[in-house]
Amino acid sequence: MTKVLAVNGSYRDDGVTDKAVDILIQTLLIQGVEVEYIHLRDHPIEFCLNCRECTQQAGEKPGKCVIDDGLNELVEKIENADAYIFASPTNFGSVTALYKRFMERLVVYGYWPWGAKFPLFRKAKINPKKKAILVSSSAAPGFMGRWLFGTIGQLKKSAETVGAKPVAVLFTGMVASKPDQELTETKIMEIQQMAEKLI
């Protein structure tokens, strides 16, 4: 059975990003896929200390972080998953601070011994069997937000860091039109079709 791990860096319950991820998950569950959903706003992850202790550990497996928090458990979930959903709204042209904190802790996937000029990524060879869907939203029109902001690039970097190939991008624009923005029927159908790419 396919195991999908969804990691969502949105701040707000039931915002557009949450709604999009919920539809992806519902569609996958109907297909018999096992899904685990991590809301970063509820997950205990501290800021990276930039000590690089985890990057000194050789081998293909992620290094172990010196901070004893929820990251080590989350890395284990990442390792055991077959596919991913990485999601974050766009804030100030970037992923949210919640998601950025998670991203920075993915340094455990780098091997960077002291004296080396640059890191080597432990999952440098992307596993074509591991796939990822990237999900974001923005107050700007979709076509502008997708290309002008750094959010999708950061979500893509997350996927590639853990060894997954992004197979689809969902970017919903104009999400600040009203307080409780709903997804259109067309967008819902797009999301449902997109879920099939992880199976």
CSV table of C-alpha atoms in Angstrom, one decimal:
chain,number,residue,atom,x,y,z
A,1,MET,CA,0.0,0.0,0.0
A,2,THR,CA,1.3,3.5,-0.9
A,3,LYS,CA,2.1,5.7,2.1
A,4,VAL,CA,1.8,9.4,1.6
A,5,LEU,CA,3.1,12.0,4.1
A,6,ALA,CA,1.5,15.5,4.0
A,7,VAL,CA,3.5,18.3,5.6
A,8,ASN,CA,1.6,21.6,5.8
A,9,GLY,CA,3.1,24.9,7.0
A,10,SER,CA,-0.1,27.0,7.0
A,11,TYR,CA,-0.8,29.1,10.1
A,12,ARG,CA,-4.6,29.1,9.9
A,13,ASP,CA,-7.1,26.3,10.3
A,14,ASP,CA,-9.3,25.8,7.2
A,15,GLY,CA,-7.6,28.4,5.0
A,16,VAL,CA,-7.2,27.8,1.3
A,17,THR,CA,-4.0,25.7,1.7
A,18,ASP,CA,-5.6,23.5,4.3
A,19,LYS,CA,-8.7,23.1,2.1
A,20,ALA,CA,-6.6,22.1,-0.9
A,21,VAL,CA,-4.5,19.6,1.1
A,22,ASP,CA,-7.7,18.2,2.7
A,23,ILE,CA,-9.2,17.5,-0.8
A,24,LEU,CA,-5.9,15.8,-1.9
A,25,ILE,CA,-6.0,13.6,1.2
A,26,GLN,CA,-9.7,12.7,0.9
A,27,THR,CA,-9.1,11.7,-2.8
A,28,LEU,CA,-6.2,9.5,-1.8
A,29,LEU,CA,-8.0,7.8,1.0
A,30,ILE,CA,-10.9,6.9,-1.3
A,31,GLN,CA,-8.3,5.2,-3.5
A,32,GLY,CA,-7.1,3.2,-0.6
A,33,VAL,CA,-3.9,5.1,0.0
A,34,GLU,CA,-2.5,5.4,3.6
A,35,VAL,CA,-2.0,9.1,4.5
A,36,GLU,CA,-0.4,10.8,7.5
A,37,TYR,CA,-0.9,14.5,7.9
A,38,ILE,CA,1.5,16.7,9.8
A,39,HIS,CA,0.4,20.3,10.6
A,40,LEU,CA,3.6,22.1,11.4
A,41,ARG,CA,1.7,24.6,13.5
A,42,ASP,CA,1.0,21.7,15.9
A,43,HIS,CA,4.3,19.8,15.6
A,44,PRO,CA,7.1,20.5,18.1
A,45,ILE,CA,10.1,21.6,15.9
A,46,GLU,CA,12.6,24.0,17.2
A,47,PHE,CA,14.8,26.4,15.2
A,48,CYS,CA,18.0,24.9,13.7
A,49,LEU,CA,21.1,25.8,15.8
A,50,ASN,CA,23.3,25.8,12.7
A,51,CYS,CA,25.8,23.7,14.6
A,52,ARG,CA,26.2,21.3,11.6
A,53,GLU,CA,26.6,18.4,14.0
A,54,CYS,CA,24.2,16.3,11.9
A,55,THR,CA,26.1,17.1,8.7
A,56,GLN,CA,29.3,15.5,10.1
A,57,GLN,CA,27.8,12.1,10.2
A,58,ALA,CA,28.7,10.1,7.0
A,59,GLY,CA,26.3,7.7,5.2
A,60,GLU,CA,23.1,7.7,3.2
A,61,LYS,CA,20.8,7.9,6.2
A,62,PRO,CA,19.9,11.4,7.5
A,63,GLY,CA,22.2,12.7,10.3
A,64,LYS,CA,20.8,12.8,13.8
A,65,CYS,CA,20.1,16.3,15.1
A,66,VAL,CA,21.3,17.3,18.6
A,67,ILE,CA,18.0,18.8,19.4
A,68,ASP,CA,15.6,16.3,20.9
A,69,ASP,CA,12.2,17.4,19.5
A,70,GLY,CA,9.7,16.3,17.0
A,71,LEU,CA,12.0,16.4,14.0
A,72,ASN,CA,13.7,13.0,14.5
A,73,GLU,CA,10.2,11.3,14.5
A,74,LEU,CA,9.3,13.4,11.4
A,75,VAL,CA,12.4,12.4,9.6
A,76,GLU,CA,11.5,8.8,10.3
A,77,LYS,CA,8.1,9.4,8.7
A,78,ILE,CA,9.7,11.0,5.7
A,79,GLU,CA,12.0,8.0,5.3
A,80,ASN,CA,9.1,5.6,5.5
A,81,ALA,CA,6.8,7.4,3.1
A,82,ASP,CA,6.4,6.5,-0.6
A,83,ALA,CA,5.2,10.0,-1.7
A,84,TYR,CA,4.7,13.5,-0.2
A,85,ILE,CA,2.5,16.5,-0.2
A,86,PHE,CA,4.5,19.6,0.8
A,87,ALA,CA,2.3,22.7,1.4
A,88,SER,CA,2.7,26.3,2.5
A,89,PRO,CA,0.9,29.5,1.8
A,90,THR,CA,2.9,32.4,0.4
A,91,ASN,CA,3.9,35.0,3.0
A,92,PHE,CA,6.0,38.0,1.9
A,93,GLY,CA,7.0,36.1,-1.3
A,94,SER,CA,8.1,33.0,0.5
A,95,VAL,CA,7.0,29.9,2.5
A,96,THR,CA,5.7,30.7,6.0
A,97,ALA,CA,8.2,30.9,8.9
A,98,LEU,CA,6.7,27.6,10.1
A,99,TYR,CA,7.6,25.9,6.9
A,100,LYS,CA,11.0,27.6,6.7
A,101,ARG,CA,11.9,26.3,10.2
A,102,PHE,CA,11.1,22.8,9.0
A,103,MET,CA,13.1,23.3,5.8
A,104,GLU,CA,16.1,24.4,7.7
A,105,ARG,CA,16.0,21.4,9.9
A,106,LEU,CA,16.2,19.2,6.7
A,107,VAL,CA,19.9,20.0,6.9
A,108,VAL,CA,20.1,16.5,8.4
A,109,TYR,CA,19.9,15.3,4.7
A,110,GLY,CA,23.3,17.0,4.0
A,111,TYR,CA,26.8,15.7,4.5
A,112,TRP,CA,29.1,18.6,5.1
A,113,PRO,CA,32.3,17.7,7.0
A,114,TRP,CA,34.4,20.5,8.3
A,115,GLY,CA,36.7,21.8,5.7
A,116,ALA,CA,34.5,20.8,2.7
A,117,LYS,CA,33.6,23.8,0.5
A,118,PHE,CA,30.0,22.7,0.0
A,119,PRO,CA,27.6,20.0,1.3
A,120,LEU,CA,26.7,16.8,-0.5
A,121,PHE,CA,23.0,15.8,-0.3
A,122,ARG,CA,22.5,12.3,1.0
A,123,LYS,CA,19.5,11.8,-1.4
A,124,ALA,CA,21.3,13.5,-4.4
A,125,LYS,CA,19.9,10.9,-6.7
A,126,ILE,CA,16.2,11.6,-6.8
A,127,ASN,CA,14.2,8.4,-6.5
A,128,PRO,CA,11.8,8.3,-9.4
A,129,LYS,CA,9.5,6.1,-7.4
A,130,LYS,CA,9.1,8.8,-4.7
A,131,LYS,CA,6.8,11.6,-5.9
A,132,ALA,CA,5.7,14.9,-4.4
A,133,ILE,CA,2.9,17.3,-5.0
A,134,LEU,CA,3.6,20.9,-4.1
A,135,VAL,CA,0.7,23.1,-2.8
A,136,SER,CA,0.7,26.9,-2.2
A,137,SER,CA,-1.6,29.9,-2.4
A,138,SER,CA,-1.3,33.6,-2.6
A,139,ALA,CA,-3.2,36.9,-2.5
A,140,ALA,CA,-1.7,37.7,-5.9
A,141,PRO,CA,-3.2,36.2,-9.1
A,142,GLY,CA,-2.1,32.6,-9.5
A,143,PHE,CA,0.1,33.1,-12.6
A,144,MET,CA,1.9,36.0,-10.9
A,145,GLY,CA,2.4,34.3,-7.5
A,146,ARG,CA,3.6,31.1,-9.0
A,147,TRP,CA,6.4,32.7,-11.0
A,148,LEU,CA,7.3,35.8,-9.0
A,149,PHE,CA,7.5,34.4,-5.5
A,150,GLY,CA,10.0,31.9,-4.1
A,151,THR,CA,7.4,29.6,-2.5
A,152,ILE,CA,7.3,26.9,-5.2
A,153,GLY,CA,11.1,26.8,-5.5
A,154,GLN,CA,11.4,26.3,-1.7
A,155,LEU,CA,8.7,23.5,-1.7
A,156,LYS,CA,10.5,21.9,-4.6
A,157,LYS,CA,13.8,22.1,-2.8
A,158,SER,CA,12.2,20.3,0.2
A,159,ALA,CA,11.0,17.5,-2.1
A,160,GLU,CA,14.4,17.1,-3.8
A,161,THR,CA,16.2,17.2,-0.5
A,162,VAL,CA,14.3,14.1,0.8
A,163,GLY,CA,14.8,12.4,-2.6
A,164,ALA,CA,11.4,12.9,-4.2
A,165,LYS,CA,10.5,14.1,-7.7
A,166,PRO,CA,7.8,16.9,-7.8
A,167,VAL,CA,5.1,15.6,-10.2
A,168,ALA,CA,2.5,18.4,-9.8
A,169,VAL,CA,2.2,21.9,-8.5
A,170,LEU,CA,-1.1,23.5,-7.2
A,171,PHE,CA,-1.0,27.2,-6.8
A,172,THR,CA,-4.2,29.0,-5.9
A,173,GLY,CA,-4.2,32.8,-6.4
A,174,MET,CA,-6.5,35.6,-5.3
A,175,VAL,CA,-7.1,34.0,-1.9
A,176,ALA,CA,-7.5,37.3,0.0
A,177,SER,CA,-10.7,38.3,-1.9
A,178,LYS,CA,-12.9,37.5,1.2
A,179,PRO,CA,-12.4,36.2,4.7
A,180,ASP,CA,-13.5,32.6,4.1
A,181,GLN,CA,-12.3,31.9,0.6
A,182,GLU,CA,-13.7,28.8,-0.9
A,183,LEU,CA,-12.2,26.7,-3.7
A,184,THR,CA,-14.1,26.7,-7.0
A,185,GLU,CA,-15.6,23.5,-8.4
A,186,THR,CA,-13.0,23.7,-11.2
A,187,LYS,CA,-10.1,24.0,-8.7
A,188,ILE,CA,-11.6,21.1,-6.7
A,189,MET,CA,-11.6,18.9,-9.8
A,190,GLU,CA,-8.1,19.9,-10.6
A,191,ILE,CA,-7.0,18.9,-7.1
A,192,GLN,CA,-8.8,15.5,-7.3
A,193,GLN,CA,-7.1,14.7,-10.7
A,194,MET,CA,-3.8,15.8,-9.3
A,195,ALA,CA,-4.0,13.3,-6.4
A,196,GLU,CA,-3.9,10.5,-9.0
A,197,LYS,CA,-0.3,11.4,-9.8
A,198,LEU,CA,0.9,10.2,-6.4
A,199,ILE,CA,-0.6,6.7,-6.8
